[in-house]
Tab-separated table of C-alpha atoms in Angstrom:
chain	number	residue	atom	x	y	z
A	1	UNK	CA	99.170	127.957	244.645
A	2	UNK	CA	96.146	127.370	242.618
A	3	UNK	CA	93.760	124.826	244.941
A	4	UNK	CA	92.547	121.596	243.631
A	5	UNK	CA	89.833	119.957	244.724
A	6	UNK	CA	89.084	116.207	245.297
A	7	UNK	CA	86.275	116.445	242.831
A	8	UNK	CA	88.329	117.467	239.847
A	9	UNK	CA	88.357	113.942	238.677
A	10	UNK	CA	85.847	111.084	239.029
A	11	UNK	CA	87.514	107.741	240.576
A	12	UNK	CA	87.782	105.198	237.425
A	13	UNK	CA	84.847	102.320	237.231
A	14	UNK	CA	87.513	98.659	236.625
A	15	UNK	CA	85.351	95.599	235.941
A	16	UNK	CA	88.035	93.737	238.234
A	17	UNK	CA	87.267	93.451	241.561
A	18	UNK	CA	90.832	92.646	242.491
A	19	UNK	CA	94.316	93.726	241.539
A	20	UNK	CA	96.326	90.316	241.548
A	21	UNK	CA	98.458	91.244	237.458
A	22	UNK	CA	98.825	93.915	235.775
A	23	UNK	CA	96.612	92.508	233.119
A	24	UNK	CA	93.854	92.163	235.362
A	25	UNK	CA	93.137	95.576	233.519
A	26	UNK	CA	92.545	96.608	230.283
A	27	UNK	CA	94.788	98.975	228.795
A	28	UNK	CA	91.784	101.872	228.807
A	29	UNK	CA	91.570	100.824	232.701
A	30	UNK	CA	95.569	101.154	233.435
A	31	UNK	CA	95.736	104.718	231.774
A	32	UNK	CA	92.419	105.768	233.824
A	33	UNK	CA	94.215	104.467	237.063
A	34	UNK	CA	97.609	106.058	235.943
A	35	UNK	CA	95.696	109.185	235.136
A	36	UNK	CA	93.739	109.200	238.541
A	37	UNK	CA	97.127	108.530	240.100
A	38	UNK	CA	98.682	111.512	238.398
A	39	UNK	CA	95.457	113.735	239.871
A	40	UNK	CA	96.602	111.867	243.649
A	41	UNK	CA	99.477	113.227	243.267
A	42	UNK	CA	99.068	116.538	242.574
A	43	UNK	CA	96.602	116.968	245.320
A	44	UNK	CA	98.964	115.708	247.474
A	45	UNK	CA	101.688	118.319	246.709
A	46	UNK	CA	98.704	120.848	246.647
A	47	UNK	CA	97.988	119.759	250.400
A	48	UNK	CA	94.610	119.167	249.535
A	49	UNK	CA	92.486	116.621	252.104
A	50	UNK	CA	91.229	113.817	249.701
A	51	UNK	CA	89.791	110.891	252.498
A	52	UNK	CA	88.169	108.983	249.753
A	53	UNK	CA	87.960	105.849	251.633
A	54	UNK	CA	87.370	107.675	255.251
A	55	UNK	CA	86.553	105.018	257.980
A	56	UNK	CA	87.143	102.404	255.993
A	57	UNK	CA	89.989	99.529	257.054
A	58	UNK	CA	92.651	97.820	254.737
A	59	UNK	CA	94.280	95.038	256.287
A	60	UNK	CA	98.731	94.337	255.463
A	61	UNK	CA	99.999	91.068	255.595
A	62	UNK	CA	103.343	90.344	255.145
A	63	UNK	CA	105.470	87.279	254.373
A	64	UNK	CA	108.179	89.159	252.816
A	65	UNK	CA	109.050	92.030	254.639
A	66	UNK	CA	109.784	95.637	252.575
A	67	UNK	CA	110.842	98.721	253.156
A	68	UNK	CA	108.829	100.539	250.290
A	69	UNK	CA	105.951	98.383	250.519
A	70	UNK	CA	104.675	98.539	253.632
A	71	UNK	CA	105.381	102.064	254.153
A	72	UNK	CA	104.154	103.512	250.434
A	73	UNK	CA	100.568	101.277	251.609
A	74	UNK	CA	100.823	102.013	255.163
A	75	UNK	CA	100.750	106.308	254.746
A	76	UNK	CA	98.671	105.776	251.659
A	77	UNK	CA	96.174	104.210	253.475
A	78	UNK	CA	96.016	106.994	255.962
A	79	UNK	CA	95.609	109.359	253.275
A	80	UNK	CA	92.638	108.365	251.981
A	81	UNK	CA	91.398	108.398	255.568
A	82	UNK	CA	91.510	104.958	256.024
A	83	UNK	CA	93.078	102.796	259.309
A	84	UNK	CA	96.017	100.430	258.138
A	85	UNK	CA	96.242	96.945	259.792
A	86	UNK	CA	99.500	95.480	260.089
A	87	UNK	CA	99.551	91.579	259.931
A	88	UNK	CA	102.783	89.636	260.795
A	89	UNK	CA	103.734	86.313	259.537
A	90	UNK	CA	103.055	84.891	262.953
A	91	UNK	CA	99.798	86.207	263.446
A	92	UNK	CA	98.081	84.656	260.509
A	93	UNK	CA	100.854	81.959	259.393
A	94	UNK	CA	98.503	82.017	255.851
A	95	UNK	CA	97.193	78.459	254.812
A	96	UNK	CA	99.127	76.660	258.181
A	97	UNK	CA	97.197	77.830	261.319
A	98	UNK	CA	93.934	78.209	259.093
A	99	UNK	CA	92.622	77.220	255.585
A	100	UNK	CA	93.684	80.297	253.372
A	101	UNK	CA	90.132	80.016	252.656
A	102	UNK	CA	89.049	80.857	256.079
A	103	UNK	CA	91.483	83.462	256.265
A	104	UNK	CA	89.649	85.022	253.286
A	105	UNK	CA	86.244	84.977	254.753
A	106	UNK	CA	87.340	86.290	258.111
A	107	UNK	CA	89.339	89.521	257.429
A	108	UNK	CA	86.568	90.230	254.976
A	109	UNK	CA	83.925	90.322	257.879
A	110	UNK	CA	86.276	93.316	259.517
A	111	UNK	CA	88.260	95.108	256.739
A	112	UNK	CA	86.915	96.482	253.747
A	113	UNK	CA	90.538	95.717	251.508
A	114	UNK	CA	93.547	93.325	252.100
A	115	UNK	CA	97.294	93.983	250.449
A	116	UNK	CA	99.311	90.861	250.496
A	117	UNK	CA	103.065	90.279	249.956
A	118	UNK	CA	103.966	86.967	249.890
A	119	UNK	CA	105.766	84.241	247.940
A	120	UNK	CA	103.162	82.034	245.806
A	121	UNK	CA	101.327	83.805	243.500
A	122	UNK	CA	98.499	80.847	243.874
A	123	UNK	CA	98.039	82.094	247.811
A	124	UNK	CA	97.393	85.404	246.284
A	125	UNK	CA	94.908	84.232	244.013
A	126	UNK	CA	93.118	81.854	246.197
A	127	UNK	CA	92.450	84.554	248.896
A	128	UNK	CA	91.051	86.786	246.384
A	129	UNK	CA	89.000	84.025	245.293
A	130	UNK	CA	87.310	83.218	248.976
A	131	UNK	CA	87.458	87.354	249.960
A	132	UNK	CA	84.266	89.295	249.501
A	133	UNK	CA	86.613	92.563	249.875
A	134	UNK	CA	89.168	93.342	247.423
A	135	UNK	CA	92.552	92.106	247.332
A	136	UNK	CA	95.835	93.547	246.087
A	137	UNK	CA	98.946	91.774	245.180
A	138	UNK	CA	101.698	93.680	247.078
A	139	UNK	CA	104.596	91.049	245.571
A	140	UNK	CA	104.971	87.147	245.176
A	141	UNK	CA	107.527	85.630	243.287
A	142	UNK	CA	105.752	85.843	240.171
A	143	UNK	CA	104.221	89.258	239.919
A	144	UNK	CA	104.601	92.879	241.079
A	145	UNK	CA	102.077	94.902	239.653
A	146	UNK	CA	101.877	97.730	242.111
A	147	UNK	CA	105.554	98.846	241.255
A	148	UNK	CA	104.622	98.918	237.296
A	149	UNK	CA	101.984	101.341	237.920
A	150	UNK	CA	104.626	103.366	239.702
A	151	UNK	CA	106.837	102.652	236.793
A	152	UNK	CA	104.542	103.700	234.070
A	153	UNK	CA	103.386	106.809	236.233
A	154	UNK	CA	107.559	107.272	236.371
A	155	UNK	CA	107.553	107.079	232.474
A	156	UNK	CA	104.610	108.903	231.587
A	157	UNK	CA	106.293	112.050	233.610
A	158	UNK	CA	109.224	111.913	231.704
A	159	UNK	CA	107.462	110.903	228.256
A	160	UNK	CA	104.001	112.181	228.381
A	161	UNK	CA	100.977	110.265	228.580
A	162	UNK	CA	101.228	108.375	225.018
A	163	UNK	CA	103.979	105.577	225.445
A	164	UNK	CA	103.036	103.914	222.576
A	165	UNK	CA	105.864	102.810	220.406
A	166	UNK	CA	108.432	103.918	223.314
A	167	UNK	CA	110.924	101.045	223.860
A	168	UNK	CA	111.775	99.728	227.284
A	169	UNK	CA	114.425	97.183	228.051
A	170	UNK	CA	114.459	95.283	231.463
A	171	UNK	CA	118.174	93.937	231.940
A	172	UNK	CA	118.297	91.168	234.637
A	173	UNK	CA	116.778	88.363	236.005
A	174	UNK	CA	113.102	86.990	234.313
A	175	UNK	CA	111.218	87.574	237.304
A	176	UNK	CA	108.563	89.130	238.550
A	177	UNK	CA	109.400	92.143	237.707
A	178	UNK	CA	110.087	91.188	234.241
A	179	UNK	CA	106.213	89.755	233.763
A	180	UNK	CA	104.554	92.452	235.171
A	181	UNK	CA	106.263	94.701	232.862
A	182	UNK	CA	105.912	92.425	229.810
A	183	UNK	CA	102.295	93.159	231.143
A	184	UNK	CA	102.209	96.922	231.896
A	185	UNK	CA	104.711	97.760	228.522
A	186	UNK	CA	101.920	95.193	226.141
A	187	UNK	CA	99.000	97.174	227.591
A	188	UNK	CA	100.151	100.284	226.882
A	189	UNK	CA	101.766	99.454	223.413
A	190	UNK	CA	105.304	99.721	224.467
A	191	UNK	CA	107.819	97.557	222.405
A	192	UNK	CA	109.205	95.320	225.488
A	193	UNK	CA	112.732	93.737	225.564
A	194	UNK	CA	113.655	90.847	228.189
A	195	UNK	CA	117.278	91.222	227.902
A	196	UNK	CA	118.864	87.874	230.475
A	197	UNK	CA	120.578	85.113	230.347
A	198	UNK	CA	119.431	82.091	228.508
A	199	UNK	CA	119.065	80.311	231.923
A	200	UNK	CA	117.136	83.039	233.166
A	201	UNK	CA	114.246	83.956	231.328
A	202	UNK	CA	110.831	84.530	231.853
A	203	UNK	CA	108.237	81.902	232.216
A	204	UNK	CA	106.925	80.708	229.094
A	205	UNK	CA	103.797	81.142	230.157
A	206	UNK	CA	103.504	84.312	230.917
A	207	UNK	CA	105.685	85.362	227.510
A	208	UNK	CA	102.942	83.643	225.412
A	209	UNK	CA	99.834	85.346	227.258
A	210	UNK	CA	101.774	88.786	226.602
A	211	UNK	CA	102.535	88.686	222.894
A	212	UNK	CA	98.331	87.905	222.619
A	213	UNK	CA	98.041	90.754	224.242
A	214	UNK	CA	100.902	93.088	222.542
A	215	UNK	CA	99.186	91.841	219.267
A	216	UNK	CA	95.925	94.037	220.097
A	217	UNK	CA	97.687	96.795	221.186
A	218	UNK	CA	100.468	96.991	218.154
A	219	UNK	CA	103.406	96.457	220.345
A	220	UNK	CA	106.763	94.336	220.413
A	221	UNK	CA	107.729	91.478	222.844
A	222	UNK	CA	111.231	90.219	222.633
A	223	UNK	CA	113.216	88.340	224.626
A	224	UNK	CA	116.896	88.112	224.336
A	225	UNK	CA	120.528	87.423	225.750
A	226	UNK	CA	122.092	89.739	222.961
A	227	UNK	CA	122.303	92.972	225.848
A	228	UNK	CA	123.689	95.356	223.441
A	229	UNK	CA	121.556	94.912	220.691
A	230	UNK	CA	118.843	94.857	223.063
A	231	UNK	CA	119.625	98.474	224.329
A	232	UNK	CA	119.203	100.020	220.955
A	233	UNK	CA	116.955	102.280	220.583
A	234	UNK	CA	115.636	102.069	223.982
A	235	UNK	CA	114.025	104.533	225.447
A	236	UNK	CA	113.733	103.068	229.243
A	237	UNK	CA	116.642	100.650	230.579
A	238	UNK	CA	115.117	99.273	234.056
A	239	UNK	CA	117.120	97.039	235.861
A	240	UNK	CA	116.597	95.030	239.152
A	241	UNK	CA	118.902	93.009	242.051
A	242	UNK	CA	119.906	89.650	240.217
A	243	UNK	CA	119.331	87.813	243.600
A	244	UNK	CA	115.666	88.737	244.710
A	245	UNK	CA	114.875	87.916	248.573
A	246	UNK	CA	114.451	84.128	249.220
A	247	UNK	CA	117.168	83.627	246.549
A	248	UNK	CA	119.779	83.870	249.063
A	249	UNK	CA	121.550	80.552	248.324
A	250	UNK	CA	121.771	81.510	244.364
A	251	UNK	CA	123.740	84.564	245.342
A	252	UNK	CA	127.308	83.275	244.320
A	253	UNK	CA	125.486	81.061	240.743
A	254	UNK	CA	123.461	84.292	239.657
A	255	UNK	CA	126.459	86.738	239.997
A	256	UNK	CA	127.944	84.292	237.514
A	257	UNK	CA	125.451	84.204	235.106
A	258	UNK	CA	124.453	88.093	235.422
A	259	UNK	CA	128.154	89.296	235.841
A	260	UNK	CA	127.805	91.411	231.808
A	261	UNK	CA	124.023	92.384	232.624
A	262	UNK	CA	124.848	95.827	234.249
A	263	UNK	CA	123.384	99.076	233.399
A	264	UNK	CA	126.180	101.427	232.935
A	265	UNK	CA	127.433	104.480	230.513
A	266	UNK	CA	128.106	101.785	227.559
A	267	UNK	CA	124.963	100.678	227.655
A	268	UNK	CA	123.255	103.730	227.607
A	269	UNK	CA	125.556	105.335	224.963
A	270	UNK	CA	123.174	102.628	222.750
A	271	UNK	CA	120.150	104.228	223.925
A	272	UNK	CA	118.009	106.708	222.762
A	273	UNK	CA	119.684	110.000	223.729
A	274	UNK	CA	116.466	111.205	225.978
A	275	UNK	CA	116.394	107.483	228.098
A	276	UNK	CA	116.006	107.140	231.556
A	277	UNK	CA	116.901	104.486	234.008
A	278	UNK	CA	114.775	103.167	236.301
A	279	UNK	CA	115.500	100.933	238.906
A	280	UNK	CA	112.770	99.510	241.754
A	281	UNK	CA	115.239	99.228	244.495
A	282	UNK	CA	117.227	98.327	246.507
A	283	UNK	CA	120.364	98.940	244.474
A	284	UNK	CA	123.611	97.011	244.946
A	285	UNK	CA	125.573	99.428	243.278
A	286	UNK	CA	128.567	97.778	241.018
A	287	UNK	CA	126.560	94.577	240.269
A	288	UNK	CA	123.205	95.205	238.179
A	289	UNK	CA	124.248	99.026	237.915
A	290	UNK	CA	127.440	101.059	238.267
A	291	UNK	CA	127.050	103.333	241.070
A	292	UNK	CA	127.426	106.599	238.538
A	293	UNK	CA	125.250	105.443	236.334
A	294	UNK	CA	122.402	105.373	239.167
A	295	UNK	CA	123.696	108.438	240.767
A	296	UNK	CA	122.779	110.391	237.525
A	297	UNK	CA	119.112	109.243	237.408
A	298	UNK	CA	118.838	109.219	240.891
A	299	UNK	CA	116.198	111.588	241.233
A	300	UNK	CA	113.995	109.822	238.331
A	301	UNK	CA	114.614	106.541	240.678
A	302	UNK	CA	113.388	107.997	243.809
A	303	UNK	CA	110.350	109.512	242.059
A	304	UNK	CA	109.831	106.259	241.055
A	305	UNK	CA	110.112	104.863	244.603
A	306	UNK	CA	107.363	108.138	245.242
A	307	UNK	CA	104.910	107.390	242.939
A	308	UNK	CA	104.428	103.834	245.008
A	309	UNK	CA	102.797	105.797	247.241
A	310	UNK	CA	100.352	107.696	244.305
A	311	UNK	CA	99.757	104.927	242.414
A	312	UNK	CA	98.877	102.593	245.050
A	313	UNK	CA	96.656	105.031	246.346
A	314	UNK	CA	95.045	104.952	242.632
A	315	UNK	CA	94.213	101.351	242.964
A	316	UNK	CA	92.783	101.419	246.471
A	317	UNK	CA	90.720	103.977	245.610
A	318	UNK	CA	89.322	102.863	242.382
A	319	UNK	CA	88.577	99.013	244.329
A	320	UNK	CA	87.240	100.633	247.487
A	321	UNK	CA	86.436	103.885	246.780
């Protein structure tokens, strides 16, 4: 096996100092960090030592817990020859025991990075304001941009680097996932299709901000409750729980209003005949995907679920290397 070494490829220089949305980058930034993530990787599977943040110290804190998550960060971290810090609810109880401010300004005195998943987008946002060290957005309820770097890495392996003009087609709720890939698919001139119900769609917000952004890079942004037209021509159908955690109580209303948003074989027969599913996980097979339909792409899934572990790696690197 032909050996690679950790200098083949210089860490990428961001202007951002944090990684709260996807569009915290520009779309030259996101393909340097999905190309520095694709160079991770492969020194990984090369076993080649790459401690690019040695004796350094990221801090986790967790309000929602996660199985991929903590654990993709967690031996990521310890990768790059850094020491993970696992923070419980109870231990820092963010903005009730303490100011989130003063949260901030503490952890930054002892850690030299802080991954937060949590609910309000606005916590995330005002610890990275008040931290001198930076700060990645793990998950809230708005945004999840750590999993669309894994997805575009995902893409890119089954694509090639240029995406540009590919369609991809998110079927489900208009959630986070939904605006961080309206994010990651504008940056890198993808044509992106919300395909939900009309009681479910993306914030409006967010939808605007995108199509500015999709209109300097030459791509699409569509939003729609027409599923089958919306799979045409798609090249990626991603699809996602349609009761996220903390939406426990809308279980039995969302099943209702999600019950013909499923990824299945008649929905990709509309699809381009090279597509791929992707799915962030967990699955509940028979409700946002038919258990054969994710059984046949299960192996581009769980690379998917890998390349959480490469491309956060990317990030960290690139803000603390």
């Amino acid at each position: 096996m032909t050996q690679i070494t950790k200098m083949t490829v210089a860490i990428p220089q961001i202007k951002a100092t944090s990684f709260l949305t996807v569009a915290d980058l520009s779309s030259e930034e996101l393909v340097q960090v999905l190309d520095y993530a694709a160079h991770l990787k492969a020194l990984r599977k090369a076993g080649t030592p790459h401690p690019l943040l040695q004796r350094k110290a990221v801090a986790m804190y967790f309000e929602k817990p996660s199985n991929r998550t903590r654990v993709s960060f967690e031996v990521g971290i310890f990768d790059l020859g850094a020491h993970p810090f696992m923070l419980r609810k109870e231990e820092i109880n963010l903005g009730v025991r303490e100011t989130i401010a003063d949260t901030a300004r503490t952890l930054s005195r002892y850690v030299d990075g802080i991954m937060i998943r949590t609910f309000a987008q606005k916590d995330v946002e005002e610890l990275a304001e008040w931290a001198t060290v930076p700060v990645i957005n793990g998950l809230t309820d708005e945004h999840h941009p750590c999993q669309i770097l894994a997805d575009l890495q995902s893409m890119r392996e089954s694509f090639g680097p240029d995406l540009k003009g590919r369609k991809l087609v998110f079927v489900g709720d208009g959630n986070n996932m939904a605006h961080s890939l309206l994010e990651g698919g504008a940056l890198m001139g993808m044509d992106v299709t919300i395909a939900c119900p009309a009681s479910h769609q993306p914030l409006p917000a967010i939808v605007d901000k995108v199509k500015t952004m999709a209109a300097q890079t030459g791509s699409t942004i569509e939003i729609s409750d027409d599923l089958e037209k919306a799979a045409e021509g798609a090249s990626v159908l991603y699809t996602d729980v349609w009761a996220s955690m903390g939406q426990e109580s809308e279980k039995a209303e969302r099943e209702k209003a999600f019950t013909r948003f499923q990824v299945n074989a008649e929905l990709l027969a509309r699809s381009e005949s090279d597509a791929i599913v992707l799915h962030c996980l967990p699955a509940h097979r028979g409700e946002e995907i038919t258990a054969d339909t994710f059984e046949k792409y299960a192996d581009i899934i769980f690379n998917q679920a890998e390349n959480r572990l490469h491309a956060q790696k990317a990030i960290m690197a690139v803000l603390m290397g």
